mmCIF file of C-alpha atoms and ligand atoms in Angstrom:
data_model
loop_
_atom_site.group_PDB
_atom_site.id
_atom_site.type_symbol
_atom_site.label_atom_id
_atom_site.label_comp_id
_atom_site.label_asym_id
_atom_site.label_seq_id
_atom_site.Cartn_x
_atom_site.Cartn_y
_atom_site.Cartn_z
ATOM 1 C CA MET A 1 1.790 -32.373 -5.787
ATOM 2 C CA LYS A 2 -1.201 -30.172 -4.721
ATOM 3 C CA VAL A 3 -0.436 -26.747 -3.236
ATOM 4 C CA LEU A 4 -2.629 -24.227 -0.905
ATOM 5 C CA VAL A 5 -1.877 -20.605 -1.640
ATOM 6 C CA ILE A 6 -3.344 -18.476 0.906
ATOM 7 C CA ASN A 7 -3.348 -14.832 0.351
ATOM 8 C CA CYS A 8 -4.509 -12.504 4.153
ATOM 9 C CA GLY A 9 -6.015 -9.858 4.334
ATOM 10 C CA SER A 10 -6.807 -7.972 7.578
ATOM 11 C CA SER A 11 -10.292 -9.233 7.286
ATOM 12 C CA SER A 12 -10.335 -11.258 4.329
ATOM 13 C CA LEU A 13 -8.377 -13.925 2.990
ATOM 14 C CA LYS A 14 -8.392 -15.438 -0.426
ATOM 15 C CA TYR A 15 -6.808 -18.863 -1.945
ATOM 16 C CA GLN A 16 -6.428 -21.647 -4.490
ATOM 17 C CA VAL A 17 -5.349 -25.002 -4.961
ATOM 18 C CA LEU A 18 -3.506 -26.464 -7.438
ATOM 19 C CA GLN A 19 -2.055 -29.192 -9.020
ATOM 20 C CA MET A 20 1.652 -28.986 -9.884
ATOM 21 C CA GLU A 21 1.673 -31.715 -12.135
ATOM 22 C CA SER A 22 -0.242 -29.839 -14.873
ATOM 23 C CA GLU A 23 -0.408 -26.153 -13.060
ATOM 24 C CA THR A 24 -4.212 -26.716 -12.917
ATOM 25 C CA LEU A 25 -6.360 -24.187 -10.907
ATOM 26 C CA LEU A 26 -8.719 -26.996 -8.170
ATOM 27 C CA CYS A 27 -10.610 -24.799 -6.942
ATOM 28 C CA LYS A 28 -10.194 -20.825 -5.318
ATOM 29 C CA GLY A 29 -12.387 -18.832 -2.490
ATOM 30 C CA LEU A 30 -12.503 -15.966 -1.014
ATOM 31 C CA VAL A 31 -13.283 -15.523 3.273
ATOM 32 C CA GLU A 32 -14.918 -11.938 3.854
ATOM 33 C CA ARG A 33 -15.913 -10.500 7.467
ATOM 34 C CA ILE A 34 -13.277 -12.288 9.182
ATOM 35 C CA GLY A 35 -14.058 -11.572 13.032
ATOM 36 C CA ILE A 36 -17.057 -8.885 11.463
ATOM 37 C CA LYS A 37 -20.410 -9.813 11.897
ATOM 38 C CA GLY A 38 -21.613 -11.499 8.813
ATOM 39 C CA SER A 39 -18.672 -13.550 7.924
ATOM 40 C CA VAL A 40 -18.865 -15.313 4.418
ATOM 41 C CA LEU A 41 -16.836 -18.151 2.920
ATOM 42 C CA LYS A 42 -17.348 -18.840 -0.821
ATOM 43 C CA HIS A 43 -15.949 -21.467 -2.129
ATOM 44 C CA GLU A 44 -15.370 -22.813 -6.005
ATOM 45 C CA LYS A 45 -14.221 -26.059 -7.474
ATOM 46 C CA ILE A 46 -13.603 -25.142 -10.245
ATOM 47 C CA GLY A 47 -16.784 -26.277 -12.984
ATOM 48 C CA GLN A 48 -19.089 -26.338 -10.200
ATOM 49 C CA ASP A 49 -21.389 -23.963 -9.154
ATOM 50 C CA LYS A 50 -19.444 -21.993 -5.469
ATOM 51 C CA PHE A 51 -20.456 -23.439 -2.429
ATOM 52 C CA VAL A 52 -21.335 -19.816 0.161
ATOM 53 C CA LEU A 53 -21.325 -20.748 4.126
ATOM 54 C CA GLU A 54 -22.491 -18.120 6.365
ATOM 55 C CA VAL A 55 -21.655 -18.786 9.806
ATOM 56 C CA PRO A 56 -19.489 -16.627 12.624
ATOM 57 C CA MET A 57 -15.612 -16.664 12.251
ATOM 58 C CA ASN A 58 -13.780 -15.067 15.135
ATOM 59 C CA ASP A 59 -10.414 -14.669 13.714
ATOM 60 C CA HIS A 60 -7.607 -16.445 10.606
ATOM 61 C CA LYS A 61 -7.533 -19.458 12.095
ATOM 62 C CA ASP A 62 -11.362 -19.682 12.598
ATOM 63 C CA ALA A 63 -11.808 -19.160 8.586
ATOM 64 C CA ILE A 64 -8.930 -21.270 7.871
ATOM 65 C CA GLY A 65 -10.342 -23.863 9.261
ATOM 66 C CA HIS A 66 -13.852 -23.293 7.567
ATOM 67 C CA VAL A 67 -11.844 -22.732 4.349
ATOM 68 C CA LEU A 68 -9.395 -26.684 4.816
ATOM 69 C CA ASP A 69 -13.548 -28.199 5.419
ATOM 70 C CA ALA A 70 -14.821 -26.837 2.352
ATOM 71 C CA ILE A 71 -11.025 -27.870 0.565
ATOM 72 C CA VAL A 72 -11.416 -31.853 1.258
ATOM 73 C CA ASP A 73 -15.499 -31.908 1.787
ATOM 74 C CA GLU A 74 -17.078 -34.461 -0.283
ATOM 75 C CA ASN A 75 -19.665 -32.817 -2.296
ATOM 76 C CA HIS A 76 -17.402 -28.896 -3.386
ATOM 77 C CA GLY A 77 -14.008 -30.247 -2.207
ATOM 78 C CA VAL A 78 -10.719 -31.168 -4.429
ATOM 79 C CA ALA A 79 -8.616 -33.625 -1.761
ATOM 80 C CA LYS A 80 -9.945 -36.778 0.520
ATOM 81 C CA SER A 81 -7.858 -35.567 3.320
ATOM 82 C CA MET A 82 -5.640 -32.778 4.498
ATOM 83 C CA ALA A 83 -2.565 -35.952 3.763
ATOM 84 C CA GLU A 84 -3.014 -34.803 -0.038
ATOM 85 C CA ILE A 85 -2.268 -31.041 0.455
ATOM 86 C CA GLU A 86 1.667 -31.293 0.513
ATOM 87 C CA ALA A 87 2.454 -27.755 1.257
ATOM 88 C CA VAL A 88 1.065 -23.711 1.330
ATOM 89 C CA GLY A 89 2.715 -20.870 0.197
ATOM 90 C CA HIS A 90 1.929 -17.766 1.367
ATOM 91 C CA ARG A 91 1.946 -14.563 -0.053
ATOM 92 C CA VAL A 92 4.079 -11.793 2.634
ATOM 93 C CA VAL A 93 3.685 -8.112 1.175
ATOM 94 C CA HIS A 94 6.657 -6.783 2.946
ATOM 95 C CA ALA A 95 10.317 -8.358 3.788
ATOM 96 C CA GLY A 96 12.246 -5.725 4.147
ATOM 97 C CA GLU A 97 15.888 -5.955 3.060
ATOM 98 C CA LYS A 98 15.942 -9.073 4.588
ATOM 99 C CA TYR A 99 15.023 -11.485 1.827
ATOM 100 C CA ALA A 100 15.190 -10.931 -2.153
ATOM 101 C CA SER A 101 13.515 -14.455 -2.895
ATOM 102 C CA SER A 102 11.273 -16.982 -1.684
ATOM 103 C CA VAL A 103 11.418 -18.388 1.468
ATOM 104 C CA LYS A 104 10.841 -22.256 3.406
ATOM 105 C CA ILE A 105 9.139 -20.204 6.437
ATOM 106 C CA THR A 106 10.762 -21.515 9.708
ATOM 107 C CA GLU A 107 10.882 -19.555 13.511
ATOM 108 C CA ALA A 108 13.681 -17.779 12.194
ATOM 109 C CA VAL A 109 11.699 -16.299 8.825
ATOM 110 C CA MET A 110 8.773 -15.884 11.395
ATOM 111 C CA GLN A 111 10.758 -13.679 13.922
ATOM 112 C CA ALA A 112 12.414 -11.547 10.308
ATOM 113 C CA LEU A 113 8.624 -10.969 9.594
ATOM 114 C CA GLU A 114 8.284 -9.515 12.015
ATOM 115 C CA GLU A 115 10.375 -7.571 12.147
ATOM 116 C CA CYS A 116 8.829 -5.896 9.151
ATOM 117 C CA THR A 117 5.588 -5.278 10.697
ATOM 118 C CA ASP A 118 7.222 -1.788 11.350
ATOM 119 C CA LEU A 119 7.289 -1.184 7.265
ATOM 120 C CA ALA A 120 4.453 -2.409 6.865
ATOM 121 C CA PRO A 121 1.377 -2.104 9.662
ATOM 122 C CA LEU A 122 -1.364 -2.488 7.413
ATOM 123 C CA HIS A 123 -0.976 -5.720 5.587
ATOM 124 C CA ASN A 124 2.170 -7.861 7.358
ATOM 125 C CA PRO A 125 0.660 -8.609 10.340
ATOM 126 C CA PRO A 126 -2.702 -10.127 8.789
ATOM 127 C CA ASN A 127 -0.191 -12.091 6.478
ATOM 128 C CA ILE A 128 1.472 -13.348 9.761
ATOM 129 C CA LEU A 129 -1.788 -14.334 11.555
ATOM 130 C CA GLY A 130 -2.272 -16.965 8.608
ATOM 131 C CA ILE A 131 0.351 -18.382 8.513
ATOM 132 C CA ARG A 132 0.672 -18.775 12.195
ATOM 133 C CA ALA A 133 -3.101 -19.833 11.859
ATOM 134 C CA CYS A 134 -2.201 -22.649 9.163
ATOM 135 C CA GLN A 135 1.207 -23.982 11.184
ATOM 136 C CA GLU A 136 -1.774 -25.119 14.271
ATOM 137 C CA LEU A 137 -4.067 -26.199 11.644
ATOM 138 C CA MET A 138 -1.137 -28.184 9.684
ATOM 139 C CA PRO A 139 1.660 -28.796 11.428
ATOM 140 C CA ASN A 140 3.242 -31.000 9.892
ATOM 141 C CA THR A 141 3.121 -29.405 6.481
ATOM 142 C CA PRO A 142 5.587 -27.546 4.522
ATOM 143 C CA MET A 143 5.383 -23.245 4.051
ATOM 144 C CA VAL A 144 6.957 -20.881 1.734
ATOM 145 C CA ALA A 145 6.691 -17.163 2.124
ATOM 146 C CA VAL A 146 6.333 -15.629 -1.221
ATOM 147 C CA PHE A 147 7.129 -11.588 -0.856
ATOM 148 C CA ASP A 148 5.406 -8.750 -2.665
ATOM 149 C CA THR A 149 8.880 -6.746 -2.637
ATOM 150 C CA ALA A 150 11.667 -9.573 -2.823
ATOM 151 C CA PHE A 151 11.626 -8.913 -6.887
ATOM 152 C CA HIS A 152 13.230 -5.285 -6.564
ATOM 153 C CA GLN A 153 15.574 -5.875 -4.600
ATOM 154 C CA THR A 154 17.787 -5.865 -7.247
ATOM 155 C CA MET A 155 17.380 -2.740 -7.892
ATOM 156 C CA PRO A 156 21.044 -0.316 -7.121
ATOM 157 C CA ALA A 157 21.056 2.175 -4.739
ATOM 158 C CA GLU A 158 20.622 5.086 -6.852
ATOM 159 C CA SER A 159 16.703 3.986 -8.079
ATOM 160 C CA TYR A 160 16.471 3.271 -4.145
ATOM 161 C CA ILE A 161 17.822 5.730 -2.235
ATOM 162 C CA TYR A 162 15.987 8.499 -1.461
ATOM 163 C CA ALA A 163 17.546 12.523 -1.141
ATOM 164 C CA ILE A 164 16.980 12.973 2.426
ATOM 165 C CA PRO A 165 19.369 12.597 5.403
ATOM 166 C CA TYR A 166 21.077 9.303 5.078
ATOM 167 C CA GLU A 167 20.811 8.126 8.674
ATOM 168 C CA TYR A 168 17.123 8.109 7.742
ATOM 169 C CA TYR A 169 18.190 5.378 5.559
ATOM 170 C CA GLU A 170 20.123 3.728 7.976
ATOM 171 C CA LYS A 171 18.000 4.428 11.342
ATOM 172 C CA TYR A 172 15.093 3.102 10.183
ATOM 173 C CA LYS A 173 15.587 1.353 6.752
ATOM 174 C CA VAL A 174 13.977 4.305 4.944
ATOM 175 C CA ARG A 175 13.498 3.255 1.325
ATOM 176 C CA ARG A 176 11.881 2.699 -1.840
ATOM 177 C CA TYR A 177 11.015 -1.566 -1.767
ATOM 178 C CA GLY A 178 8.900 -1.411 -3.511
ATOM 179 C CA PHE A 179 5.215 -4.519 -4.497
ATOM 180 C CA HIS A 180 3.897 -6.453 -6.696
ATOM 181 C CA GLY A 181 6.684 -8.039 -7.569
ATOM 182 C CA THR A 182 5.270 -11.710 -8.195
ATOM 183 C CA SER A 183 3.119 -10.135 -10.666
ATOM 184 C CA HIS A 184 5.807 -7.814 -12.317
ATOM 185 C CA LYS A 185 8.243 -11.656 -12.685
ATOM 186 C CA TYR A 186 5.530 -13.473 -13.509
ATOM 187 C CA VAL A 187 4.649 -11.119 -16.207
ATOM 188 C CA ALA A 188 8.313 -10.913 -17.240
ATOM 189 C CA GLU A 189 9.139 -13.993 -17.562
ATOM 190 C CA ARG A 190 5.178 -14.704 -19.545
ATOM 191 C CA ALA A 191 7.396 -12.059 -21.837
ATOM 192 C CA ALA A 192 9.952 -13.443 -22.812
ATOM 193 C CA ALA A 193 8.207 -17.181 -23.452
ATOM 194 C CA MET A 194 5.977 -14.747 -25.739
ATOM 195 C CA LEU A 195 8.988 -13.062 -27.329
ATOM 196 C CA GLY A 196 10.744 -16.595 -27.686
ATOM 197 C CA LYS A 197 13.654 -15.182 -26.104
ATOM 198 C CA PRO A 198 16.011 -15.572 -22.908
ATOM 199 C CA LEU A 199 14.593 -13.556 -20.089
ATOM 200 C CA ASN A 200 18.169 -12.361 -19.406
ATOM 201 C CA GLU A 201 18.926 -10.926 -23.098
ATOM 202 C CA LEU A 202 15.670 -8.556 -22.407
ATOM 203 C CA LYS A 203 14.549 -4.726 -21.450
ATOM 204 C CA ILE A 204 10.881 -4.964 -20.309
ATOM 205 C CA ILE A 205 8.677 -2.480 -19.357
ATOM 206 C CA THR A 206 5.743 -3.737 -16.890
ATOM 207 C CA CYS A 207 2.882 -2.149 -15.946
ATOM 208 C CA HIS A 208 0.708 -3.696 -13.248
ATOM 209 C CA LEU A 209 -2.667 -1.520 -13.029
ATOM 210 C CA GLY A 210 -5.003 -2.474 -11.093
ATOM 211 C CA ASN A 211 -7.130 -1.139 -7.907
ATOM 212 C CA GLY A 212 -3.214 -0.537 -6.543
ATOM 213 C CA ALA A 213 -1.133 -0.028 -9.375
ATOM 214 C CA SER A 214 3.366 0.506 -10.645
ATOM 215 C CA VAL A 215 5.252 -0.138 -13.176
ATOM 216 C CA SER A 216 8.685 -1.705 -13.709
ATOM 217 C CA ALA A 217 11.964 -1.497 -15.315
ATOM 218 C CA ILE A 218 13.785 -5.148 -15.782
ATOM 219 C CA LYS A 219 16.938 -5.541 -17.343
ATOM 220 C CA ASN A 220 17.765 -9.001 -18.407
ATOM 221 C CA GLY A 221 15.345 -10.643 -15.581
ATOM 222 C CA LYS A 222 16.210 -8.178 -12.959
ATOM 223 C CA CYS A 223 14.367 -5.474 -11.554
ATOM 224 C CA ILE A 224 16.486 -1.969 -11.693
ATOM 225 C CA ASP A 225 13.911 0.718 -10.904
ATOM 226 C CA THR A 226 9.813 -0.260 -10.200
ATOM 227 C CA SER A 227 7.373 3.134 -9.659
ATOM 228 C CA MET A 228 6.025 2.271 -5.634
ATOM 229 C CA GLY A 229 8.395 2.941 -2.852
ATOM 230 C CA PHE A 230 8.486 2.917 1.178
ATOM 231 C CA THR A 231 5.443 1.917 0.995
ATOM 232 C CA PRO A 232 2.955 1.209 -1.765
ATOM 233 C CA LEU A 233 1.243 4.774 -2.177
ATOM 234 C CA GLU A 234 4.131 5.991 -4.085
ATOM 235 C CA GLY A 235 4.524 6.070 -8.331
ATOM 236 C CA LEU A 236 1.395 5.963 -10.150
ATOM 237 C CA VAL A 237 -2.266 7.468 -9.405
ATOM 238 C CA MET A 238 -4.109 4.513 -8.415
ATOM 239 C CA GLY A 239 -8.030 3.758 -7.261
ATOM 240 C CA THR A 240 -7.773 5.479 -4.331
ATOM 241 C CA ARG A 241 -4.006 6.702 -3.491
ATOM 242 C CA SER A 242 -2.531 9.656 -4.992
ATOM 243 C CA GLY A 243 0.827 8.253 -6.346
ATOM 244 C CA ASP A 244 3.431 11.003 -6.309
ATOM 245 C CA ILE A 245 3.031 14.170 -4.880
ATOM 246 C CA ASP A 246 4.279 17.514 -4.152
ATOM 247 C CA PRO A 247 5.527 15.908 0.162
ATOM 248 C CA ALA A 248 4.905 20.274 1.293
ATOM 249 C CA ILE A 249 1.270 18.947 0.333
ATOM 250 C CA VAL A 250 0.975 16.816 3.153
ATOM 251 C CA THR A 251 1.663 19.685 5.665
ATOM 252 C CA TYR A 252 -0.358 22.267 4.138
ATOM 253 C CA ILE A 253 -3.681 20.420 4.204
ATOM 254 C CA ARG A 254 -2.840 19.428 7.718
ATOM 255 C CA GLN A 255 -2.752 22.708 8.626
ATOM 256 C CA LYS A 256 -5.391 24.366 6.443
ATOM 257 C CA GLU A 257 -7.973 21.331 6.830
ATOM 258 C CA ASN A 258 -6.308 21.428 11.299
ATOM 259 C CA LEU A 259 -6.607 17.341 10.383
ATOM 260 C CA PRO A 260 -5.838 15.488 13.300
ATOM 261 C CA GLN A 261 -3.016 13.375 13.611
ATOM 262 C CA GLY A 262 -2.569 10.794 10.741
ATOM 263 C CA GLU A 263 -5.791 11.439 8.580
ATOM 264 C CA MET A 264 -2.905 12.905 6.317
ATOM 265 C CA ASN A 265 -2.115 9.301 5.914
ATOM 266 C CA ASN A 266 -5.834 8.129 4.797
ATOM 267 C CA ILE A 267 -6.436 10.874 2.401
ATOM 268 C CA LEU A 268 -3.723 9.915 0.838
ATOM 269 C CA ASN A 269 -4.276 6.524 0.543
ATOM 270 C CA LYS A 270 -7.887 5.699 0.995
ATOM 271 C CA LYS A 271 -9.525 9.090 -0.856
ATOM 272 C CA SER A 272 -6.715 10.447 -3.698
ATOM 273 C CA GLY A 273 -6.361 8.883 -6.598
ATOM 274 C CA ILE A 274 -8.878 8.005 -9.215
ATOM 275 C CA LEU A 275 -11.624 8.538 -6.587
ATOM 276 C CA GLY A 276 -10.283 11.865 -5.111
ATOM 277 C CA ILE A 277 -10.095 13.164 -8.628
ATOM 278 C CA SER A 278 -13.287 12.078 -10.188
ATOM 279 C CA GLY A 279 -15.519 12.005 -7.072
ATOM 280 C CA ILE A 280 -17.258 9.416 -8.071
ATOM 281 C CA SER A 281 -15.329 5.694 -7.519
ATOM 282 C CA SER A 282 -11.900 4.697 -7.677
ATOM 283 C CA ASP A 283 -13.576 1.594 -10.069
ATOM 284 C CA PHE A 284 -12.602 2.593 -13.464
ATOM 285 C CA ARG A 285 -15.835 1.076 -14.868
ATOM 286 C CA ASP A 286 -17.423 3.259 -13.338
ATOM 287 C CA VAL A 287 -15.444 6.624 -13.625
ATOM 288 C CA GLU A 288 -15.737 5.104 -17.421
ATOM 289 C CA ALA A 289 -19.068 5.407 -17.695
ATOM 290 C CA ALA A 290 -19.228 9.019 -16.368
ATOM 291 C CA ALA A 291 -16.371 10.527 -18.325
ATOM 292 C CA GLU A 292 -18.603 9.022 -21.981
ATOM 293 C CA GLU A 293 -20.982 10.679 -20.620
ATOM 294 C CA GLY A 294 -19.381 14.251 -20.851
ATOM 295 C CA ASN A 295 -18.300 14.488 -16.969
ATOM 296 C CA TYR A 296 -15.076 16.916 -16.463
ATOM 297 C CA ARG A 297 -13.786 15.478 -13.477
ATOM 298 C CA ALA A 298 -14.140 11.695 -14.755
ATOM 299 C CA GLN A 299 -12.810 12.385 -18.166
ATOM 300 C CA LEU A 300 -9.570 14.216 -16.383
ATOM 301 C CA ALA A 301 -9.341 11.839 -13.698
ATOM 302 C CA GLU A 302 -8.701 9.414 -16.585
ATOM 303 C CA LYS A 303 -6.067 11.482 -18.282
ATOM 304 C CA VAL A 304 -3.584 12.337 -14.966
ATOM 305 C CA PHE A 305 -3.865 8.225 -15.075
ATOM 306 C CA ALA A 306 -2.878 7.628 -17.953
ATOM 307 C CA HIS A 307 -0.431 10.878 -18.322
ATOM 308 C CA LYS A 308 1.293 9.306 -14.834
ATOM 309 C CA VAL A 309 1.944 5.930 -15.979
ATOM 310 C CA ARG A 310 3.590 7.321 -19.466
ATOM 311 C CA PHE A 311 5.246 9.992 -17.458
ATOM 312 C CA TYR A 312 7.112 5.952 -16.051
ATOM 313 C CA ILE A 313 7.294 4.466 -18.939
ATOM 314 C CA GLY A 314 9.285 6.811 -20.475
ATOM 315 C CA ALA A 315 11.582 7.426 -17.260
ATOM 316 C CA TYR A 316 12.106 3.669 -17.560
ATOM 317 C CA PHE A 317 13.307 3.495 -21.702
ATOM 318 C CA ALA A 318 15.385 5.928 -21.145
ATOM 319 C CA GLU A 319 16.827 3.661 -18.172
ATOM 320 C CA LEU A 320 16.736 1.027 -19.447
ATOM 321 C CA ASN A 321 18.340 2.772 -22.735
ATOM 322 C CA GLY A 322 15.442 1.329 -24.606
ATOM 323 C CA ALA A 323 12.702 -1.387 -24.190
ATOM 324 C CA ASP A 324 12.542 -4.726 -25.966
ATOM 325 C CA ALA A 325 8.330 -4.760 -24.551
ATOM 326 C CA ILE A 326 5.527 -3.134 -23.135
ATOM 327 C CA VAL A 327 3.340 -5.348 -21.089
ATOM 328 C CA PHE A 328 -0.087 -4.439 -19.449
ATOM 329 C CA THR A 329 -1.869 -6.454 -16.336
ATOM 330 C CA ALA A 330 -3.675 -6.197 -13.750
ATOM 331 C CA GLY A 331 -7.803 -5.466 -13.569
ATOM 332 C CA VAL A 332 -7.535 -1.883 -15.880
ATOM 333 C CA GLY A 333 -3.990 -3.304 -17.612
ATOM 334 C CA GLU A 334 -5.935 -6.236 -18.514
ATOM 335 C CA ASN A 335 -8.938 -5.097 -19.750
ATOM 336 C CA ASP A 336 -9.717 -1.503 -20.348
ATOM 337 C CA MET A 337 -8.832 -1.175 -23.926
ATOM 338 C CA ASN A 338 -8.774 2.484 -24.020
ATOM 339 C CA MET A 339 -7.039 2.926 -21.415
ATOM 340 C CA ARG A 340 -3.850 1.197 -23.454
ATOM 341 C CA ASP A 341 -4.413 2.803 -26.251
ATOM 342 C CA VAL A 342 -4.450 6.643 -24.607
ATOM 343 C CA ILE A 343 -1.479 5.094 -22.846
ATOM 344 C CA CYS A 344 0.630 4.675 -25.836
ATOM 345 C CA GLN A 345 -0.327 6.577 -28.184
ATOM 346 C CA ASN A 346 1.917 9.271 -29.982
ATOM 347 C CA MET A 347 4.185 7.156 -29.070
ATOM 348 C CA ASP A 348 6.318 5.897 -32.209
ATOM 349 C CA ALA A 349 9.613 8.061 -31.500
ATOM 350 C CA LEU A 350 10.568 5.442 -29.221
ATOM 351 C CA GLY A 351 9.222 2.779 -31.457
ATOM 352 C CA VAL A 352 5.436 1.364 -29.617
ATOM 353 C CA LYS A 353 2.486 1.408 -32.687
ATOM 354 C CA MET A 354 0.105 -0.150 -31.334
ATOM 355 C CA ASP A 355 -2.348 -1.734 -33.564
ATOM 356 C CA LEU A 356 -6.109 -0.763 -32.723
ATOM 357 C CA VAL A 357 -7.440 -4.025 -33.992
ATOM 358 C CA LYS A 358 -5.294 -6.226 -31.754
ATOM 359 C CA ASN A 359 -5.972 -4.225 -28.731
ATOM 360 C CA LYS A 360 -9.551 -4.808 -28.985
ATOM 361 C CA VAL A 361 -9.424 -7.894 -26.734
ATOM 362 C CA ARG A 362 -9.454 -8.113 -22.692
ATOM 363 C CA GLY A 363 -7.890 -10.716 -20.255
ATOM 364 C CA LYS A 364 -5.858 -13.196 -22.957
ATOM 365 C CA GLU A 365 -2.173 -13.336 -23.505
ATOM 366 C CA THR A 366 -1.542 -11.704 -26.995
ATOM 367 C CA VAL A 367 0.511 -9.049 -28.508
ATOM 368 C CA ILE A 368 -1.275 -6.020 -29.411
ATOM 369 C CA SER A 369 1.526 -3.577 -30.608
ATOM 370 C CA ALA A 370 1.456 -3.500 -34.892
ATOM 371 C CA ASP A 371 3.322 -5.928 -36.420
ATOM 372 C CA ASP A 372 6.083 -3.132 -36.838
ATOM 373 C CA SER A 373 6.402 -1.780 -34.224
ATOM 374 C CA LYS A 374 10.010 -1.986 -32.933
ATOM 375 C CA VAL A 375 8.739 -2.199 -29.184
ATOM 376 C CA LYS A 376 6.149 -5.206 -28.310
ATOM 377 C CA VAL A 377 3.276 -3.944 -26.673
ATOM 378 C CA LEU A 378 2.222 -7.442 -24.728
ATOM 379 C CA LEU A 379 -1.268 -8.257 -23.083
ATOM 380 C CA ILE A 380 -0.418 -10.860 -19.863
ATOM 381 C CA PRO A 381 -2.742 -11.515 -17.435
ATOM 382 C CA THR A 382 -1.051 -11.970 -14.260
ATOM 383 C CA ASN A 383 -1.572 -15.330 -11.651
ATOM 384 C CA GLU A 384 0.468 -14.223 -8.780
ATOM 385 C CA GLU A 385 -0.548 -17.466 -7.423
ATOM 386 C CA LEU A 386 0.720 -19.700 -9.391
ATOM 387 C CA MET A 387 4.011 -17.725 -8.835
ATOM 388 C CA ILE A 388 3.905 -18.004 -5.156
ATOM 389 C CA ALA A 389 2.851 -22.259 -5.862
ATOM 390 C CA ARG A 390 5.864 -22.534 -7.991
ATOM 391 C CA ASP A 391 8.049 -21.305 -6.053
ATOM 392 C CA THR A 392 6.529 -23.281 -3.116
ATOM 393 C CA VAL A 393 7.256 -26.488 -4.936
ATOM 394 C CA ALA A 394 10.797 -25.611 -5.074
ATOM 395 C CA LEU A 395 11.545 -24.515 -1.297
ATOM 396 C CA ALA A 396 8.442 -26.980 -0.010
ATOM 397 C CA ASN A 397 11.297 -30.351 0.819
ATOM 398 C CA ASP A 398 15.045 -28.003 0.490
HETATM 399 P P1 LIG B 401 -7.395 -5.434 -9.388
HETATM 400 O O1 LIG B 401 -6.840 -4.738 -8.286
HETATM 401 O O2 LIG B 401 -6.020 -6.059 -10.654
HETATM 402 O O3 LIG B 401 -8.327 -6.849 -9.557
HETATM 403 O O4 LIG B 401 -8.253 -4.192 -10.537
HETATM 404 C C1 LIG B 401 -9.375 -3.424 -10.529
HETATM 405 C C2 LIG B 401 -9.260 -2.580 -11.026
HETATM 406 O O5 LIG B 401 -9.345 -3.671 -12.212
HETATM 407 C C3 LIG B 401 -10.303 -1.621 -10.832
HETATM 408 O O6 LIG B 401 -10.543 -0.649 -11.028
HETATM 409 C C4 LIG B 401 -11.644 -1.643 -11.954
HETATM 410 O O7 LIG B 401 -12.204 -1.092 -12.696
HETATM 411 C C5 LIG B 401 -11.070 -2.123 -12.801
HETATM 412 N N1 LIG B 401 -11.094 -2.797 -13.677
HETATM 413 C C6 LIG B 401 -11.778 -4.013 -14.255
HETATM 414 N N2 LIG B 401 -12.079 -4.577 -15.569
HETATM 415 C C7 LIG B 401 -12.679 -3.314 -16.216
HETATM 416 C C8 LIG B 401 -13.101 -3.134 -17.210
HETATM 417 N N3 LIG B 401 -13.362 -3.748 -18.446
HETATM 418 N N4 LIG B 401 -12.124 -1.857 -18.314
HETATM 419 C C9 LIG B 401 -12.164 -1.017 -16.900
HETATM 420 N N5 LIG B 401 -11.644 -1.449 -15.431
HETATM 421 C C10 LIG B 401 -11.658 -2.464 -15.242
#
């Protein structure tokens, strides 16, 4: 069975086609600048050179039309006709409290997603557009929605309720939701496989450290806490997001700088984090290079980032009453050995002992803690698309 996985952003779209019997990736691609001058599709059949198409793409339907053409193309395609694509899995950011697992898409599901757009105004609308476009172009193909928030729905109320008037939860559903759920779930499952134990007997702290970053506490396969909250702004320091701050700062800076409505939101989401502290870049590679040359603010940005990850790991050790494993994943977690070192330094009291030689690795599923470390530290490349495709296979023919 071939499955198409789609991840739609506001002006971009990522996709993959997987052969699910062997869980093999057949092709992947990216469309950028949808609805903007300079639209481009970059398609890669695995094992072949990239195919690049630069044509105007006015909307998501246009873009998906070109993606489908690329998938069935004689030279760089991976299917003879669209009939071979038996199901489509869509990444959807927010399902509110409505779904705690993936669902087959029906009109009722679309209605529920529309109702959640208030909670994720930047993310859900393009996800919905992508689904609608696929439905028009592939009307008979079953589709499944896989939610970033779903895995975290098992959090107990004490983890997700904010200490603000309860009526805001009741009226507006203001609570902590958590994101990156598909990734946390995937690496937790892989961790169990690597440790050779059932997931439902393990306590795992998963660190998804990419441009967006979050940590989760997973007990017996269920998320009991995660660092992102009502939106993906809460928690760790990120590429351009502040993570946790004193909420009083928002009004204070707005008044001092006489900022227009909405500008603080922009500052905290797009101008803060690693970029905000370093003043150099949101990309850890640039910041690391500057830090090595002695740039104080770049060094500080890295330290603040590591401090916050350690802070959450410590908190989750307490919440879980110990942990069997800490997992690192995503761009920084998978590639940045120095950052992993710094984060795990001086944690021997918690039973964490890194092996600095084993840690000199990137992008590979492996154990990076010392043989006598009580808590295993694991490096696990995430694979959200595979997770989406698996759920799609499971639900498509329900
Ligand atoms: P993601 O959001 O998971 O794609 O991760 C993107 C982040 O990973 C960016 O900030 C990159 O700088 C970071 N990253 C990728 N490769 C490396 C590397 N070799 N060393 C440090 N950071 C990296």
